Amino acid sequence: MRRLLLVAVMCGAVSGAQAADMPDLPFLRGSFTEGLSKASVNWGGTYIGGHASHGAADMDFTNSGQDLLAKLLNNVDLETEFNISKWPLLGKAHMQSSGFGGFIGYNFQFSEAVIGVELNYTHGNFFGASSGGQARVFQYPTDYVTYAAASSSASMKITDYGSLRARAAYPVGNFLPYGFVGLALGQANINRRADVDLNYQYVGTAVPPLPNYGAAYGMTDNANSHFIMGFAGGMGVDIMLYAGLFLRAEWEHLRFSKSNVETSVNTVKAGLGYKF
């Protein structure tokens, strides 16, 4: 019995000595979930960068001349009866453009999430225009044949645009996929014109005949270097390369509504930034 106890004590001493000499690895402590080691990227802090972009814009001028026509036809009987200002005169325009710009922002990093704010700017050149007109003849008012013609034209040129955005991201190693929403900002030249020509021709039998009469009206509205605002949204990914230097790939959607011109801009961007 004493021999068995002595052997047990010696085996325990040898086992303890061997364990003391081995490295302190996680699996020796009964855990397989943490791994040996894992480096993490610190995305928190201020960052700045530049980008190149290419995109397309769609401008809807359908309703852009209606307010001008309504002012020209205020208190005119034909407008009350036939809604001339609502006639569909203009259409849509589509264009593409490339640009360049920059961004600056700040990230707050938590254990498994990153949130931040960013100002993003692009200089480009999106230009669209539309024009059109209609003419109709009415048996109105009584004993008159009336000729009415309305025309309108509009153009819009966006040269500078961007967004003030809030970002939310989930870091995955060196990758930071993110989404954002915010305020779309831009500078545009918006030029509009509307014209109306009305002619009343008497066709009755009164003696002497009632007079013919008519008039032509025109109105322009030019807003150059005009500040426009709207909605911004999109997504992208930042890829950390080395010591704060990162690549960016992004899609951004901007939507503006000004002077009854509905505009949407979609761009893809590739950029290079640095996080301090």
Short mmCIF file of C-alpha atoms in Angstrom, two decimals:
data_model
loop_
_atom_site.label_atom_id
_atom_site.label_comp_id
_atom_site.label_asym_id
_atom_site.label_seq_id
_atom_site.Cartn_x
_atom_site.Cartn_y
_atom_site.Cartn_z
CA MET A 1 0.00 0.00 0.00
CA ARG A 2 2.79 2.44 0.85
CA ARG A 3 4.48 1.64 -2.48
CA LEU A 4 1.28 2.48 -4.39
CA LEU A 5 0.96 5.83 -2.60
CA LEU A 6 4.60 6.69 -3.34
CA VAL A 7 4.19 5.89 -7.02
CA ALA A 8 1.04 8.07 -7.20
CA VAL A 9 2.83 11.02 -5.54
CA MET A 10 5.79 10.76 -7.94
CA CYS A 11 3.55 10.60 -11.02
CA GLY A 12 1.66 13.67 -9.84
CA ALA A 13 4.91 15.59 -9.27
CA VAL A 14 6.22 14.72 -12.76
CA SER A 15 2.92 15.70 -14.38
CA GLY A 16 2.91 19.06 -12.59
CA ALA A 17 6.49 19.78 -13.65
CA GLN A 18 5.72 19.02 -17.30
CA ALA A 19 2.63 21.24 -17.27
CA ALA A 20 4.65 24.11 -15.77
CA ASP A 21 7.17 23.89 -18.63
CA MET A 22 4.55 23.99 -21.43
CA PRO A 23 3.31 27.29 -22.99
CA ASP A 24 0.08 28.80 -21.73
CA LEU A 25 -2.05 28.04 -24.79
CA PRO A 26 -5.82 28.58 -24.75
CA PHE A 27 -6.72 24.95 -25.49
CA LEU A 28 -4.68 23.82 -22.46
CA ARG A 29 -7.07 25.88 -20.32
CA GLY A 30 -10.04 24.04 -21.78
CA SER A 31 -11.08 26.73 -24.32
CA PHE A 32 -11.15 26.39 -28.10
CA THR A 33 -13.18 29.52 -28.90
CA GLU A 34 -10.73 32.39 -28.64
CA GLY A 35 -7.90 31.17 -30.87
CA LEU A 36 -4.22 31.83 -30.40
CA SER A 37 -4.31 35.55 -31.25
CA LYS A 38 -6.26 37.98 -33.42
CA ALA A 39 -5.22 41.48 -34.53
CA SER A 40 -8.00 44.08 -34.80
CA VAL A 41 -8.13 47.29 -36.86
CA ASN A 42 -8.87 50.50 -35.04
CA TRP A 43 -11.35 52.47 -37.19
CA GLY A 44 -12.07 55.08 -34.54
CA GLY A 45 -10.98 58.67 -35.03
CA THR A 46 -10.70 61.31 -37.75
CA TYR A 47 -10.15 60.38 -41.40
CA ILE A 48 -9.81 62.23 -44.69
CA GLY A 49 -9.47 61.26 -48.34
CA GLY A 50 -10.21 61.84 -52.00
CA HIS A 51 -12.18 60.00 -54.67
CA ALA A 52 -13.01 59.78 -58.37
CA SER A 53 -16.60 59.16 -59.43
CA HIS A 54 -18.78 58.28 -62.39
CA GLY A 55 -22.54 58.48 -62.41
CA ALA A 56 -25.84 59.16 -64.10
CA ALA A 57 -28.56 61.71 -63.42
CA ASP A 58 -32.24 61.74 -64.31
CA MET A 59 -34.06 65.07 -64.40
CA ASP A 60 -37.85 65.23 -64.62
CA PHE A 61 -39.00 68.58 -66.05
CA THR A 62 -42.65 67.51 -66.46
CA ASN A 63 -44.05 70.01 -63.95
CA SER A 64 -41.29 72.61 -64.04
CA GLY A 65 -43.21 75.21 -66.07
CA GLN A 66 -46.63 74.89 -64.49
CA ASP A 67 -46.20 77.59 -61.86
CA LEU A 68 -44.97 80.08 -64.46
CA LEU A 69 -47.92 79.33 -66.77
CA ALA A 70 -50.33 79.66 -63.85
CA LYS A 71 -48.98 83.14 -63.11
CA LEU A 72 -49.26 84.18 -66.75
CA LEU A 73 -52.86 82.93 -66.97
CA ASN A 74 -54.06 84.23 -63.63
CA ASN A 75 -57.70 85.43 -63.96
CA VAL A 76 -57.89 84.32 -67.62
CA ASP A 77 -61.16 82.57 -68.49
CA LEU A 78 -59.46 79.90 -70.63
CA GLU A 79 -57.28 78.84 -67.69
CA THR A 80 -60.32 78.49 -65.45
CA GLU A 81 -62.18 76.47 -68.07
CA PHE A 82 -59.42 74.33 -69.64
CA ASN A 83 -56.47 74.33 -67.17
CA ILE A 84 -53.90 75.36 -69.75
CA SER A 85 -51.13 75.54 -67.12
CA LYS A 86 -51.54 71.78 -66.53
CA TRP A 87 -50.93 70.79 -70.13
CA PRO A 88 -48.04 68.28 -70.42
CA LEU A 89 -45.35 70.24 -72.22
CA LEU A 90 -42.00 68.98 -70.94
CA GLY A 91 -40.37 65.59 -70.39
CA LYS A 92 -37.36 63.93 -68.82
CA ALA A 93 -33.62 64.03 -69.49
CA HIS A 94 -30.87 61.50 -68.78
CA MET A 95 -27.14 62.19 -68.72
CA GLN A 96 -23.82 60.79 -67.44
CA SER A 97 -20.77 62.51 -66.02
CA SER A 98 -17.51 61.86 -64.20
CA GLY A 99 -16.12 63.88 -61.33
CA PHE A 100 -13.71 64.07 -58.45
CA GLY A 101 -13.85 65.18 -54.84
CA GLY A 102 -13.04 64.41 -51.24
CA PHE A 103 -14.41 63.42 -47.87
CA ILE A 104 -13.74 64.01 -44.20
CA GLY A 105 -15.31 62.34 -41.19
CA TYR A 106 -15.07 60.93 -37.71
CA ASN A 107 -15.73 57.36 -36.49
CA PHE A 108 -16.76 56.14 -33.05
CA GLN A 109 -15.75 52.49 -32.63
CA PHE A 110 -17.41 50.08 -30.23
CA SER A 111 -16.71 46.39 -29.66
CA GLU A 112 -18.59 45.17 -32.75
CA ALA A 113 -19.81 48.31 -34.49
CA VAL A 114 -18.65 51.63 -35.89
CA ILE A 115 -20.82 54.73 -36.23
CA GLY A 116 -19.75 58.09 -37.55
CA VAL A 117 -20.46 61.33 -39.40
CA GLU A 118 -19.01 62.35 -42.74
CA LEU A 119 -19.03 65.24 -45.21
CA ASN A 120 -18.65 64.09 -48.82
CA TYR A 121 -18.14 66.40 -51.82
CA THR A 122 -17.92 65.84 -55.59
CA HIS A 123 -17.30 68.28 -58.44
CA GLY A 124 -18.94 67.16 -61.68
CA ASN A 125 -21.19 68.37 -64.50
CA PHE A 126 -24.72 67.03 -64.97
CA PHE A 127 -26.70 69.05 -67.54
CA GLY A 128 -30.22 68.33 -68.75
CA ALA A 129 -32.88 70.27 -70.68
CA SER A 130 -36.37 69.89 -72.09
CA SER A 131 -38.74 72.03 -74.14
CA GLY A 132 -42.15 71.64 -75.69
CA GLY A 133 -45.47 73.25 -76.56
CA GLN A 134 -49.10 72.68 -77.43
CA ALA A 135 -51.79 74.59 -79.35
CA ARG A 136 -55.55 74.05 -79.21
CA VAL A 137 -58.70 75.64 -80.61
CA PHE A 138 -61.84 76.11 -78.50
CA GLN A 139 -65.42 77.14 -79.20
CA TYR A 140 -65.28 79.42 -76.21
CA PRO A 141 -66.62 81.82 -75.05
CA THR A 142 -69.99 82.11 -76.77
CA ASP A 143 -69.69 83.33 -80.39
CA TYR A 144 -65.90 83.11 -80.29
CA VAL A 145 -63.35 80.68 -81.66
CA THR A 146 -60.28 80.90 -79.48
CA TYR A 147 -56.76 79.83 -80.34
CA ALA A 148 -54.49 79.06 -77.34
CA ALA A 149 -50.82 78.13 -77.54
CA ALA A 150 -48.53 77.40 -74.60
CA SER A 151 -44.84 76.57 -74.60
CA SER A 152 -42.21 76.00 -71.96
CA SER A 153 -38.51 75.22 -71.65
CA ALA A 154 -36.28 74.33 -68.74
CA SER A 155 -32.68 73.36 -68.10
CA MET A 156 -30.66 72.38 -65.06
CA LYS A 157 -26.90 72.09 -64.56
CA ILE A 158 -25.49 70.58 -61.37
CA THR A 159 -21.79 71.30 -60.90
CA ASP A 160 -21.14 70.56 -57.22
CA TYR A 161 -22.91 68.05 -55.03
CA GLY A 162 -22.39 65.86 -51.99
CA SER A 163 -23.87 64.79 -48.70
CA LEU A 164 -23.71 65.29 -44.97
CA ARG A 165 -24.25 61.76 -43.74
CA ALA A 166 -24.50 59.49 -40.72
CA ARG A 167 -22.74 56.13 -41.15
CA ALA A 168 -23.15 52.75 -39.51
CA ALA A 169 -20.62 49.98 -40.13
CA TYR A 170 -19.60 46.51 -39.00
CA PRO A 171 -15.85 45.79 -39.03
CA VAL A 172 -14.70 42.44 -40.44
CA GLY A 173 -10.93 42.18 -40.14
CA ASN A 174 -9.44 44.80 -42.46
CA PHE A 175 -12.83 45.45 -44.09
CA LEU A 176 -15.41 47.99 -42.96
CA PRO A 177 -18.69 47.59 -44.89
CA TYR A 178 -21.05 50.50 -44.17
CA GLY A 179 -24.33 52.12 -45.03
CA PHE A 180 -25.34 55.75 -44.70
CA VAL A 181 -28.24 58.20 -44.88
CA GLY A 182 -28.20 61.95 -44.73
CA LEU A 183 -28.76 65.32 -46.31
CA ALA A 184 -27.99 65.83 -50.01
CA LEU A 185 -26.41 69.17 -50.87
CA GLY A 186 -25.71 70.72 -54.25
CA GLN A 187 -25.22 73.79 -56.40
CA ALA A 188 -27.16 74.17 -59.64
CA ASN A 189 -28.11 76.58 -62.41
CA ILE A 190 -31.86 76.30 -63.10
CA ASN A 191 -33.31 78.25 -66.04
CA ARG A 192 -37.01 78.17 -66.94
CA ARG A 193 -39.28 79.98 -69.38
CA ALA A 194 -42.99 79.88 -70.20
CA ASP A 195 -44.94 81.58 -73.03
CA VAL A 196 -48.65 81.87 -73.79
CA ASP A 197 -50.36 83.18 -76.93
CA LEU A 198 -54.16 83.71 -76.87
CA ASN A 199 -56.36 84.91 -79.77
CA TYR A 200 -60.14 85.37 -79.57
CA GLN A 201 -61.87 85.48 -83.00
CA TYR A 202 -65.48 86.63 -83.06
CA VAL A 203 -67.78 84.41 -85.21
CA GLY A 204 -71.19 85.63 -84.04
CA THR A 205 -73.86 87.57 -85.93
CA ALA A 206 -74.00 90.75 -83.91
CA VAL A 207 -74.06 94.00 -85.86
CA PRO A 208 -71.71 95.62 -85.52
CA PRO A 209 -69.56 92.53 -84.75
CA LEU A 210 -67.88 92.21 -81.41
CA PRO A 211 -64.13 92.89 -81.45
CA ASN A 212 -61.39 90.31 -81.80
CA TYR A 213 -58.74 90.42 -79.18
CA GLY A 214 -55.64 88.57 -78.01
CA ALA A 215 -52.38 88.80 -76.17
CA ALA A 216 -49.01 87.09 -75.79
CA TYR A 217 -47.26 86.68 -72.46
CA GLY A 218 -43.85 85.42 -71.41
CA MET A 219 -42.03 84.82 -68.15
CA THR A 220 -38.56 83.59 -67.20
CA ASP A 221 -37.08 82.36 -63.95
CA ASN A 222 -33.29 82.03 -63.73
CA ALA A 223 -31.58 80.76 -60.60
CA ASN A 224 -27.81 80.58 -61.09
CA SER A 225 -25.46 79.08 -58.51
CA HIS A 226 -28.56 78.10 -56.57
CA PHE A 227 -28.24 76.00 -53.41
CA ILE A 228 -30.33 72.81 -53.52
CA MET A 229 -31.06 70.23 -50.83
CA GLY A 230 -32.53 66.76 -50.69
CA PHE A 231 -32.01 63.19 -49.49
CA ALA A 232 -28.85 61.04 -49.60
CA GLY A 233 -28.30 57.33 -49.07
CA GLY A 234 -25.95 54.55 -50.10
CA MET A 235 -23.43 51.92 -49.10
CA GLY A 236 -19.76 51.09 -49.47
CA VAL A 237 -16.72 49.44 -47.98
CA ASP A 238 -13.42 50.75 -46.61
CA ILE A 239 -10.40 48.41 -46.79
CA MET A 240 -7.50 49.10 -44.44
CA LEU A 241 -4.17 48.68 -46.25
CA TYR A 242 -1.46 49.71 -43.83
CA ALA A 243 -1.05 52.02 -40.84
CA GLY A 244 -4.21 54.10 -41.39
CA LEU A 245 -4.18 54.08 -45.20
CA PHE A 246 -7.39 52.65 -46.66
CA LEU A 247 -9.16 52.11 -49.98
CA ARG A 248 -12.84 52.94 -50.53
CA ALA A 249 -15.50 51.71 -52.95
CA GLU A 250 -18.97 53.29 -52.72
CA TRP A 251 -22.39 53.77 -54.31
CA GLU A 252 -24.31 56.95 -53.51
CA HIS A 253 -27.87 58.03 -54.36
CA LEU A 254 -28.88 61.69 -54.15
CA ARG A 255 -32.36 63.09 -54.74
CA PHE A 256 -33.20 66.78 -55.19
CA SER A 257 -36.44 68.67 -55.80
CA LYS A 258 -36.19 72.34 -56.74
CA SER A 259 -38.29 74.62 -58.95
CA ASN A 260 -40.50 71.61 -59.69
CA VAL A 261 -37.53 69.78 -61.24
CA GLU A 262 -37.19 66.31 -59.73
CA THR A 263 -33.58 65.10 -59.96
CA SER A 264 -31.92 61.85 -58.91
CA VAL A 265 -28.16 61.25 -59.11
CA ASN A 266 -26.51 57.83 -58.78
CA THR A 267 -22.71 57.61 -58.62
CA VAL A 268 -20.08 54.97 -57.98
CA LYS A 269 -16.83 56.11 -56.38
CA ALA A 270 -13.33 54.78 -55.82
CA GLY A 271 -11.21 56.58 -53.24
CA LEU A 272 -8.13 56.57 -51.06
CA GLY A 273 -8.16 57.82 -47.48
CA TYR A 274 -6.11 58.06 -44.31
CA LYS A 275 -7.28 57.60 -40.73
CA PHE A 276 -5.32 59.52 -38.13
#
